[in-house]
Short mmCIF file of C-alpha atoms in Angstrom, two decimals:
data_model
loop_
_atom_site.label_atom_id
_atom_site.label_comp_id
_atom_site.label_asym_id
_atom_site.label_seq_id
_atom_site.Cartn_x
_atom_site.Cartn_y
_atom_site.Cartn_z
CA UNK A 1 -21.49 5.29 3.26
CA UNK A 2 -18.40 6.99 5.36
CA UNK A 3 -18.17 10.64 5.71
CA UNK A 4 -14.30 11.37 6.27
CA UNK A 5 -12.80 14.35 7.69
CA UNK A 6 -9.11 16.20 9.21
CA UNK A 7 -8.95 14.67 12.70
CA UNK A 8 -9.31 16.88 15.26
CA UNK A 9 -7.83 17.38 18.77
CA UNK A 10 -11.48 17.01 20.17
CA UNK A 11 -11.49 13.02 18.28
CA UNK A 12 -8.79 11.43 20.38
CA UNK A 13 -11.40 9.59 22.78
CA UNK A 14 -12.87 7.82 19.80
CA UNK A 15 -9.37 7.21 18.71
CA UNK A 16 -8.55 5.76 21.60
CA UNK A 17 -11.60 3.87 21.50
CA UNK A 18 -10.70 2.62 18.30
CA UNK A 19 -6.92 1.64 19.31
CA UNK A 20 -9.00 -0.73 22.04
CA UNK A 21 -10.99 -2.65 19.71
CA UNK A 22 -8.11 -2.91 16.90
CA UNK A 23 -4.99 -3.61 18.79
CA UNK A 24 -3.93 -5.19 21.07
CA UNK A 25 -3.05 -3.84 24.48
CA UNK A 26 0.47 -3.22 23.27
CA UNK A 27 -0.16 -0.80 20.71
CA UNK A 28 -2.42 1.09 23.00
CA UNK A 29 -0.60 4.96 22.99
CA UNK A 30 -2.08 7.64 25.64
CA UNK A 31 -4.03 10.11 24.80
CA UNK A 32 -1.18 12.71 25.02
CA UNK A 33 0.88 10.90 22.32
CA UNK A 34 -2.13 10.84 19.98
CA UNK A 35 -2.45 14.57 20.42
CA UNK A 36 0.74 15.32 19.42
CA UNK A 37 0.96 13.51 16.39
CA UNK A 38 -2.79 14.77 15.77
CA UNK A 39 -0.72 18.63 16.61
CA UNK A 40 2.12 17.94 14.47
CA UNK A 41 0.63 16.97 11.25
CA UNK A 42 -3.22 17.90 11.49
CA UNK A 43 -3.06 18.36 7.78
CA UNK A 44 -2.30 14.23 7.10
CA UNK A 45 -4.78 12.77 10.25
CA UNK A 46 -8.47 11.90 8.84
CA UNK A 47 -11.05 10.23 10.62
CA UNK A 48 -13.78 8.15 9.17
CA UNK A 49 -17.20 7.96 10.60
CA UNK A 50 -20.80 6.09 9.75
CA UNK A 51 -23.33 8.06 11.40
CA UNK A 52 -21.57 10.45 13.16
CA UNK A 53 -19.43 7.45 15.05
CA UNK A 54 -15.93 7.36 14.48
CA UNK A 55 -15.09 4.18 12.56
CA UNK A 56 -11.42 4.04 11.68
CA UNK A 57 -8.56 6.82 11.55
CA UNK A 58 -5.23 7.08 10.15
CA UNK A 59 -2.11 9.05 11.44
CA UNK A 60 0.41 9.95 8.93
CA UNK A 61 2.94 12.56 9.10
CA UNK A 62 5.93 14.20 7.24
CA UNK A 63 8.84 12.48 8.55
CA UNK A 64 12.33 10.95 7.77
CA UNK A 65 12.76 7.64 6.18
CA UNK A 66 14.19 4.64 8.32
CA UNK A 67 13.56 6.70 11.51
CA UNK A 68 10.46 5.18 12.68
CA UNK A 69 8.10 7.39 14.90
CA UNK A 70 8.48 6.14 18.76
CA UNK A 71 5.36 4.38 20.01
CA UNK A 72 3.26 6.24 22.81
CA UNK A 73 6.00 9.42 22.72
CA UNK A 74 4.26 12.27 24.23
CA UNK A 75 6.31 14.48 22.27
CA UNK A 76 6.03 15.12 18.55
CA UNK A 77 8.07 17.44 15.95
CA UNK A 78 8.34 17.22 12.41
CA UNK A 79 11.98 17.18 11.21
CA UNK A 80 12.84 19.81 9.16
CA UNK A 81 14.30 17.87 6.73
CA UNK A 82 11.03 15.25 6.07
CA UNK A 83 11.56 13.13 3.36
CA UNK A 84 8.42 11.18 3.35
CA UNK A 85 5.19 10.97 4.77
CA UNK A 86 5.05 8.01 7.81
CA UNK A 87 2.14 6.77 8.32
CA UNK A 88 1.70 6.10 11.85
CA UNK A 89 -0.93 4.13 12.78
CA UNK A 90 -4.49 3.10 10.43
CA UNK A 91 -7.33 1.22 12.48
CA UNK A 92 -10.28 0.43 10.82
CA UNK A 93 -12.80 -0.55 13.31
CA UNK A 94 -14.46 -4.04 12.45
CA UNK A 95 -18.20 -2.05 11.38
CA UNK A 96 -15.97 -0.34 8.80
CA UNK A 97 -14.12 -3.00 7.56
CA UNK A 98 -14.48 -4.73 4.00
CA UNK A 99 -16.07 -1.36 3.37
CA UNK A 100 -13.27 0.74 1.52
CA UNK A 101 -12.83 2.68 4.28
CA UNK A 102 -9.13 2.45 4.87
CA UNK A 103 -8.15 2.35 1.11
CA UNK A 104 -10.22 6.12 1.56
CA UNK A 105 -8.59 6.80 3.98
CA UNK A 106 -4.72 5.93 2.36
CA UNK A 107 -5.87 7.92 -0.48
CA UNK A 108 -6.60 11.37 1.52
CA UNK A 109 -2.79 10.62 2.75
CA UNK A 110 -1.31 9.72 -0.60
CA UNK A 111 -3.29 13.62 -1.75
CA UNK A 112 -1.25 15.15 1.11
CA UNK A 113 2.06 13.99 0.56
CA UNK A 114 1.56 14.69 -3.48
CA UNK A 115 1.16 18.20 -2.30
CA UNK A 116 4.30 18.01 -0.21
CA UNK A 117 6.11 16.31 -3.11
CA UNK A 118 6.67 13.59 -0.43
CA UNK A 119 7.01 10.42 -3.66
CA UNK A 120 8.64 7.96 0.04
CA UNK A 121 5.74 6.41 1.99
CA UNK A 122 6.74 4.54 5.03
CA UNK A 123 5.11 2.56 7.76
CA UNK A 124 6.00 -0.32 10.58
CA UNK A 125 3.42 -3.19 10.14
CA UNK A 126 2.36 -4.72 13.45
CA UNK A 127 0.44 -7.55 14.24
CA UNK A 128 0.86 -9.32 11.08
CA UNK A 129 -0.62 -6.37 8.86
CA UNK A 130 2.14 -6.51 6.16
CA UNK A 131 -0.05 -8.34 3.64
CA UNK A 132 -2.25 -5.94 3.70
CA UNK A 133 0.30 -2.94 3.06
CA UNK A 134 1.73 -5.09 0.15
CA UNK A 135 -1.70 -4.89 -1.25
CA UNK A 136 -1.24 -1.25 -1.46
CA UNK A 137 2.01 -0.57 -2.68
CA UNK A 138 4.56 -1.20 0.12
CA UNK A 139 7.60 -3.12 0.46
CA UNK A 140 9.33 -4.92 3.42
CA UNK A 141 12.76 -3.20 3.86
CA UNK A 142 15.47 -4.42 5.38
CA UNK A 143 15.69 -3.62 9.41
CA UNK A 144 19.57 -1.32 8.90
CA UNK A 145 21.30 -0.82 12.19
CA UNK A 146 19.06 2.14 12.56
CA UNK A 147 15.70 0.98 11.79
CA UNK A 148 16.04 -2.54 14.27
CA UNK A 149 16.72 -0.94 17.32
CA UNK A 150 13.20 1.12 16.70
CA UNK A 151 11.11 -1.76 15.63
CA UNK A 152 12.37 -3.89 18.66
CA UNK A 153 9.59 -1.39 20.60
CA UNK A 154 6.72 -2.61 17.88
CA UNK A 155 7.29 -6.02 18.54
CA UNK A 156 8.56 -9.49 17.21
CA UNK A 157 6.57 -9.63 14.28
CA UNK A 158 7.04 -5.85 12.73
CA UNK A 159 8.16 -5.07 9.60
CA UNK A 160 9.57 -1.64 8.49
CA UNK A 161 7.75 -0.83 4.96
CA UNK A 162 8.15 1.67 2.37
CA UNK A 163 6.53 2.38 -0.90
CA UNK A 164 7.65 4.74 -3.67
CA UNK A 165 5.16 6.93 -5.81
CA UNK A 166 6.09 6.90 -9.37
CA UNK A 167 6.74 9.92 -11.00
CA UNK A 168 4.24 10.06 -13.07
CA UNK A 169 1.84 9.77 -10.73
CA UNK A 170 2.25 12.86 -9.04
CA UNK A 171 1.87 14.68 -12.67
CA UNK A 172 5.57 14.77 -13.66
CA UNK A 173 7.20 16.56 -10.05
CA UNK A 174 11.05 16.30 -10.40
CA UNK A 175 12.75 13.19 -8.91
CA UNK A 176 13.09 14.07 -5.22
CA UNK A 177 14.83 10.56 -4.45
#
């Protein structure tokens, strides 16, 4: 039904495209910021498509936990010292959804950071989305001194999320928490 596939720098239009019909105005980021997230991690970006249309996307990169990513940066380094994999932004584009799409999607990220031995998977739900994260995992954290001053940019409604891998699910890798 999908075909899935690493984003590419050449996808950002439909990204954007996708941003348009899934957000709201808000949440829109430029181009240039989704290209340097795409740059930064183009390992843990995937792109979903139904006949060769684009049809939801996720952004997910190796980052540090509690530090939110800023919205519509233009800029975009991974820390050196990443200890989990952030996933940035998800849209699923409403032809896609209901479809499994975006629990496909999750899964290609969830592959990545089991390679990277990244067990901390972290997130800011906007626009009342956290349901929908609980239903895969995550947990609403507690906004630290750190953390609030970030998610004051995502809105009144966000909620900083995190969910931890057991052990045993990435086949026994040493406790990196």
């Amino acid at each position: 039904m999908f075909e899935y596939r690493i984003l590419s720098p050449a996808d950002i239009g439909e990204i954007c495209r996708l941003q348009e019909v899934c957000y709201s105005a808000d949440f829109h980021e430029s181009p240039r910021s989704l290209l340097a997230k795409v740059l930064a991690a183009p390992q843990s970006c995937f792109l979903a498509c139904r006949e060769g249309r684009a049809v939801a996307y996720i952004l997910a990169l190796p980052w540090k936990a509690g530090e939110p990513i800023a919205l519509d940066s233009a800029c975009c380094s991974i820390p050196q010292a990443a200890d989990c994999m952030y996933i940035h932004d998800m849209a699923v584009g409403p032809s896609a959804r209901g479809g499994g799409a975006g629990r496909q999607l999750l899964e290609r990220v969830h592959a990545v950071a089991e390679r990277l031995s990244l067990r901390r998977h972290c997130l800011v739900a906007v626009q009342g989305a956290a349901s929908f994260w609980e239903r895969h995992g995550f947990r609403r954290q507690e906004a630290g001194s750190g953390i609030g001053g970030c998610l004051a940019r995502y809105g009144p409604d966000a909620v900083y999320m995190e969910r931890i891998v057991p052990q045993a699910a990435y086949g026994g890798l040493p406790d990196m928490l």
